[in-house]
């Protein structure tokens, strides 16, 4: 199980990226379920999600469909180049707050700050009405959790850079696998 390191005569060593991709996609979902729901709902629902993920990875007939990342010089070299390009892209797009951010970053930073500095679910009042923050929080939730655990908003903001780079890197490998590049 685990990362699914495998060796074959034709390919050499490879890693099945599916567990990493599933973890990237479902980790925010699990954190959301545990952070937003009452514990007696969150724990059983999280257990059901984890069971479904485990079944999808290891128990279903599709388990043989691997997304292989071969551990060879060419892939490692191209991955370093891809990571360098993603680093520059994330840096200059404003991820992490390292450069001046465009206008819509005010909204992103506000949502991230609310998630980092308030208990979940984030509640507030607007024009006399009480409510809960409803937004696409999956991209923010892991950076916000890291900020809650290790140092506040600035930590969360830096983690957006890392979390976005990981997601883009996995997407590029999914595309390459689909195109058989």
Short mmCIF file of the C-alpha atoms (twelve columns), coordinates in Angstrom:
data_MODEL
# 
_entry.id   MODEL 
# 
loop_
_atom_site.group_PDB 
_atom_site.id 
_atom_site.type_symbol 
_atom_site.label_atom_id 
_atom_site.label_alt_id 
_atom_site.label_comp_id 
_atom_site.label_asym_id 
_atom_site.label_seq_id 
_atom_site.Cartn_x 
_atom_site.Cartn_y 
_atom_site.Cartn_z 
_atom_site.pdbx_PDB_model_num 
ATOM 1   C CA . UNK A 1   0.000   0.000  0.000   1 
ATOM 2   C CA . UNK A 2   1.358   3.458  0.841   1 
ATOM 3   C CA . UNK A 3   2.759   5.290  -2.141  1 
ATOM 4   C CA . UNK A 4   2.740   2.132  -4.213  1 
ATOM 5   C CA . UNK A 5   6.398   2.013  -5.211  1 
ATOM 6   C CA . UNK A 6   6.745   -0.659 -7.853  1 
ATOM 7   C CA . UNK A 7   9.461   -2.014 -10.098 1 
ATOM 8   C CA . UNK A 8   9.077   -3.601 -13.519 1 
ATOM 9   C CA . UNK A 9   11.525  -4.680 -16.191 1 
ATOM 10  C CA . UNK A 10  10.294  -2.122 -18.735 1 
ATOM 11  C CA . UNK A 11  9.699   0.861  -16.516 1 
ATOM 12  C CA . UNK A 12  12.146  0.663  -13.620 1 
ATOM 13  C CA . UNK A 13  10.917  2.058  -10.310 1 
ATOM 14  C CA . UNK A 14  7.720   4.084  -10.274 1 
ATOM 15  C CA . UNK A 15  5.318   5.635  -7.786  1 
ATOM 16  C CA . UNK A 16  1.553   5.444  -8.132  1 
ATOM 17  C CA . UNK A 17  0.423   9.064  -7.812  1 
ATOM 18  C CA . UNK A 18  -3.227  8.163  -7.189  1 
ATOM 19  C CA . UNK A 19  -2.929  8.030  -3.363  1 
ATOM 20  C CA . UNK A 20  -1.160  11.405 -3.363  1 
ATOM 21  C CA . UNK A 21  -3.759  12.928 -5.700  1 
ATOM 22  C CA . UNK A 22  -6.650  11.524 -3.662  1 
ATOM 23  C CA . UNK A 23  -5.039  12.816 -0.468  1 
ATOM 24  C CA . UNK A 24  -4.614  16.272 -2.017  1 
ATOM 25  C CA . UNK A 25  -8.255  16.364 -3.083  1 
ATOM 26  C CA . UNK A 26  -9.854  14.791 -0.007  1 
ATOM 27  C CA . UNK A 27  -7.706  16.149 2.821   1 
ATOM 28  C CA . UNK A 28  -9.506  19.532 2.675   1 
ATOM 29  C CA . UNK A 29  -12.848 17.694 2.555   1 
ATOM 30  C CA . UNK A 30  -11.990 15.696 5.671   1 
ATOM 31  C CA . UNK A 31  -10.746 18.781 7.516   1 
ATOM 32  C CA . UNK A 32  -13.972 20.550 6.512   1 
ATOM 33  C CA . UNK A 33  -16.160 17.695 7.748   1 
ATOM 34  C CA . UNK A 34  -14.346 17.501 11.074  1 
ATOM 35  C CA . UNK A 35  -14.081 21.287 11.480  1 
ATOM 36  C CA . UNK A 36  -17.616 22.260 10.476  1 
ATOM 37  C CA . UNK A 37  -19.824 19.440 11.733  1 
ATOM 38  C CA . UNK A 38  -20.572 18.307 15.260  1 
ATOM 39  C CA . UNK A 39  -18.127 15.554 16.286  1 
ATOM 40  C CA . UNK A 40  -20.837 12.862 16.320  1 
ATOM 41  C CA . UNK A 41  -21.563 13.624 12.652  1 
ATOM 42  C CA . UNK A 42  -18.031 14.519 11.513  1 
ATOM 43  C CA . UNK A 43  -16.310 11.378 12.758  1 
ATOM 44  C CA . UNK A 44  -18.668 8.811  11.148  1 
ATOM 45  C CA . UNK A 45  -18.872 10.793 7.898   1 
ATOM 46  C CA . UNK A 46  -15.067 11.092 7.801   1 
ATOM 47  C CA . UNK A 47  -14.751 7.364  8.446   1 
ATOM 48  C CA . UNK A 48  -17.140 6.685  5.550   1 
ATOM 49  C CA . UNK A 49  -15.142 8.983  3.255   1 
ATOM 50  C CA . UNK A 50  -11.880 7.291  4.265   1 
ATOM 51  C CA . UNK A 51  -13.402 3.853  3.659   1 
ATOM 52  C CA . UNK A 52  -14.596 4.949  0.205   1 
ATOM 53  C CA . UNK A 53  -11.151 6.319  -0.619  1 
ATOM 54  C CA . UNK A 54  -9.430  3.165  0.575   1 
ATOM 55  C CA . UNK A 55  -11.838 1.066  -1.498  1 
ATOM 56  C CA . UNK A 56  -11.284 3.252  -4.567  1 
ATOM 57  C CA . UNK A 57  -7.529  2.903  -4.228  1 
ATOM 58  C CA . UNK A 58  -7.113  -0.703 -3.146  1 
ATOM 59  C CA . UNK A 59  -10.383 -2.628 -3.222  1 
ATOM 60  C CA . UNK A 60  -12.051 -1.811 -6.506  1 
ATOM 61  C CA . UNK A 61  -11.494 -3.496 -9.873  1 
ATOM 62  C CA . UNK A 62  -9.987  -0.183 -11.072 1 
ATOM 63  C CA . UNK A 63  -7.134  -0.498 -8.578  1 
ATOM 64  C CA . UNK A 64  -4.843  -1.674 -11.376 1 
ATOM 65  C CA . UNK A 65  -5.179  1.680  -13.141 1 
ATOM 66  C CA . UNK A 66  -2.082  3.348  -11.765 1 
ATOM 67  C CA . UNK A 67  -0.911  6.874  -12.467 1 
ATOM 68  C CA . UNK A 68  2.757   6.060  -12.653 1 
ATOM 69  C CA . UNK A 69  5.526   8.509  -12.023 1 
ATOM 70  C CA . UNK A 70  8.697   6.754  -13.083 1 
ATOM 71  C CA . UNK A 71  11.711  7.342  -10.889 1 
ATOM 72  C CA . UNK A 72  14.315  7.905  -13.569 1 
ATOM 73  C CA . UNK A 73  16.648  10.722 -14.537 1 
ATOM 74  C CA . UNK A 74  14.432  12.141 -17.287 1 
ATOM 75  C CA . UNK A 75  11.341  12.393 -15.084 1 
ATOM 76  C CA . UNK A 76  13.294  13.791 -12.163 1 
ATOM 77  C CA . UNK A 77  14.978  16.380 -14.400 1 
ATOM 78  C CA . UNK A 78  11.708  17.389 -16.062 1 
ATOM 79  C CA . UNK A 79  10.004  17.511 -12.657 1 
ATOM 80  C CA . UNK A 80  12.655  19.906 -11.361 1 
ATOM 81  C CA . UNK A 81  12.108  22.116 -14.422 1 
ATOM 82  C CA . UNK A 82  8.335   21.978 -13.927 1 
ATOM 83  C CA . UNK A 83  8.740   22.854 -10.248 1 
ATOM 84  C CA . UNK A 84  10.949  25.812 -11.164 1 
ATOM 85  C CA . UNK A 85  8.323   27.093 -13.628 1 
ATOM 86  C CA . UNK A 86  5.540   26.571 -11.097 1 
ATOM 87  C CA . UNK A 87  7.594   28.367 -8.456  1 
ATOM 88  C CA . UNK A 88  7.953   31.412 -10.706 1 
ATOM 89  C CA . UNK A 89  4.276   31.262 -11.734 1 
ATOM 90  C CA . UNK A 90  3.033   30.998 -8.131  1 
ATOM 91  C CA . UNK A 91  5.450   33.673 -6.974  1 
ATOM 92  C CA . UNK A 92  4.413   36.252 -9.562  1 
ATOM 93  C CA . UNK A 93  0.699   35.423 -9.334  1 
ATOM 94  C CA . UNK A 94  0.746   36.542 -5.703  1 
ATOM 95  C CA . UNK A 95  0.650   33.184 -3.910  1 
ATOM 96  C CA . UNK A 96  2.160   33.512 -0.468  1 
ATOM 97  C CA . UNK A 97  2.248   37.315 -0.536  1 
ATOM 98  C CA . UNK A 98  5.896   37.494 -1.638  1 
ATOM 99  C CA . UNK A 99  5.171   40.092 -4.343  1 
ATOM 100 C CA . UNK A 100 2.554   42.808 -4.707  1 
ATOM 101 C CA . UNK A 101 -0.821  41.169 -5.133  1 
ATOM 102 C CA . UNK A 102 -3.572  42.135 -7.604  1 
ATOM 103 C CA . UNK A 103 -6.881  43.499 -6.353  1 
ATOM 104 C CA . UNK A 104 -8.714  40.206 -5.902  1 
ATOM 105 C CA . UNK A 105 -6.095  39.082 -3.387  1 
ATOM 106 C CA . UNK A 106 -7.831  41.336 -0.837  1 
ATOM 107 C CA . UNK A 107 -10.733 38.869 -0.945  1 
ATOM 108 C CA . UNK A 108 -8.483  35.783 -0.838  1 
ATOM 109 C CA . UNK A 109 -6.485  37.161 2.078   1 
ATOM 110 C CA . UNK A 110 -9.685  38.122 3.912   1 
ATOM 111 C CA . UNK A 111 -11.147 34.618 3.570   1 
ATOM 112 C CA . UNK A 112 -7.836  33.043 4.593   1 
ATOM 113 C CA . UNK A 113 -7.543  35.376 7.591   1 
ATOM 114 C CA . UNK A 114 -11.114 34.618 8.699   1 
ATOM 115 C CA . UNK A 115 -10.466 30.874 8.471   1 
ATOM 116 C CA . UNK A 116 -7.119  31.184 10.273  1 
ATOM 117 C CA . UNK A 117 -8.144  33.440 13.124  1 
ATOM 118 C CA . UNK A 118 -11.703 32.249 13.900  1 
ATOM 119 C CA . UNK A 119 -13.201 28.996 15.093  1 
ATOM 120 C CA . UNK A 120 -14.927 26.883 12.443  1 
ATOM 121 C CA . UNK A 121 -17.444 27.306 11.024  1 
ATOM 122 C CA . UNK A 122 -16.724 31.020 10.734  1 
ATOM 123 C CA . UNK A 123 -19.781 32.954 11.856  1 
ATOM 124 C CA . UNK A 124 -20.458 36.628 11.448  1 
ATOM 125 C CA . UNK A 125 -23.012 39.348 11.038  1 
ATOM 126 C CA . UNK A 126 -23.734 41.312 7.877   1 
ATOM 127 C CA . UNK A 127 -26.391 44.022 7.641   1 
ATOM 128 C CA . UNK A 128 -27.995 42.784 10.839  1 
ATOM 129 C CA . UNK A 129 -28.199 39.157 9.691   1 
ATOM 130 C CA . UNK A 130 -26.164 36.404 11.341  1 
ATOM 131 C CA . UNK A 131 -24.631 33.809 9.084   1 
ATOM 132 C CA . UNK A 132 -21.815 31.428 8.308   1 
ATOM 133 C CA . UNK A 133 -18.965 31.949 5.846   1 
ATOM 134 C CA . UNK A 134 -20.054 30.145 2.702   1 
ATOM 135 C CA . UNK A 135 -17.384 30.123 0.066   1 
ATOM 136 C CA . UNK A 136 -15.221 27.713 -1.883  1 
ATOM 137 C CA . UNK A 137 -13.014 26.945 1.110   1 
ATOM 138 C CA . UNK A 138 -11.181 23.810 -0.088  1 
ATOM 139 C CA . UNK A 139 -8.258  25.808 -1.474  1 
ATOM 140 C CA . UNK A 140 -7.979  27.778 1.750   1 
ATOM 141 C CA . UNK A 141 -8.627  25.150 4.395   1 
ATOM 142 C CA . UNK A 142 -5.232  23.394 4.541   1 
ATOM 143 C CA . UNK A 143 -3.274  26.677 4.544   1 
ATOM 144 C CA . UNK A 144 -5.681  28.047 7.189   1 
ATOM 145 C CA . UNK A 145 -5.233  24.924 9.315   1 
ATOM 146 C CA . UNK A 146 -1.450  25.300 9.086   1 
ATOM 147 C CA . UNK A 147 -1.840  28.909 10.205  1 
ATOM 148 C CA . UNK A 148 -4.037  27.866 13.128  1 
ATOM 149 C CA . UNK A 149 -1.457  25.294 14.214  1 
ATOM 150 C CA . UNK A 150 1.787   27.126 13.507  1 
ATOM 151 C CA . UNK A 151 1.710   30.866 13.663  1 
ATOM 152 C CA . UNK A 152 -1.311  32.644 12.251  1 
ATOM 153 C CA . UNK A 153 -2.105  34.385 9.002   1 
ATOM 154 C CA . UNK A 154 1.445   34.804 7.659   1 
ATOM 155 C CA . UNK A 155 2.068   31.063 8.002   1 
ATOM 156 C CA . UNK A 156 -1.250  30.359 6.275   1 
ATOM 157 C CA . UNK A 157 -0.405  32.798 3.495   1 
ATOM 158 C CA . UNK A 158 2.963   31.105 2.871   1 
ATOM 159 C CA . UNK A 159 1.252   27.706 2.898   1 
ATOM 160 C CA . UNK A 160 -1.048  28.836 0.054   1 
ATOM 161 C CA . UNK A 161 2.103   29.022 -2.061  1 
ATOM 162 C CA . UNK A 162 3.124   25.454 -1.159  1 
ATOM 163 C CA . UNK A 163 -0.414  24.019 -1.424  1 
ATOM 164 C CA . UNK A 164 -0.964  25.618 -4.845  1 
ATOM 165 C CA . UNK A 165 2.393   24.367 -6.160  1 
ATOM 166 C CA . UNK A 166 1.599   20.825 -5.039  1 
ATOM 167 C CA . UNK A 167 -1.803  20.923 -6.746  1 
ATOM 168 C CA . UNK A 168 -0.431  22.332 -10.004 1 
ATOM 169 C CA . UNK A 169 2.406   19.779 -10.014 1 
ATOM 170 C CA . UNK A 170 -0.101  16.924 -9.609  1 
ATOM 171 C CA . UNK A 171 -2.352  18.353 -12.346 1 
ATOM 172 C CA . UNK A 172 0.568   18.536 -14.776 1 
ATOM 173 C CA . UNK A 173 1.407   14.887 -14.072 1 
ATOM 174 C CA . UNK A 174 -2.252  13.881 -14.506 1 
ATOM 175 C CA . UNK A 175 -2.327  15.633 -17.895 1 
ATOM 176 C CA . UNK A 176 0.979   14.034 -18.909 1 
ATOM 177 C CA . UNK A 177 -0.328  10.613 -17.856 1 
ATOM 178 C CA . UNK A 178 -3.560  11.149 -19.793 1 
ATOM 179 C CA . UNK A 179 -1.657  12.211 -22.883 1 
ATOM 180 C CA . UNK A 180 0.948   9.461  -22.333 1 
ATOM 181 C CA . UNK A 181 3.708   12.066 -22.571 1 
# 
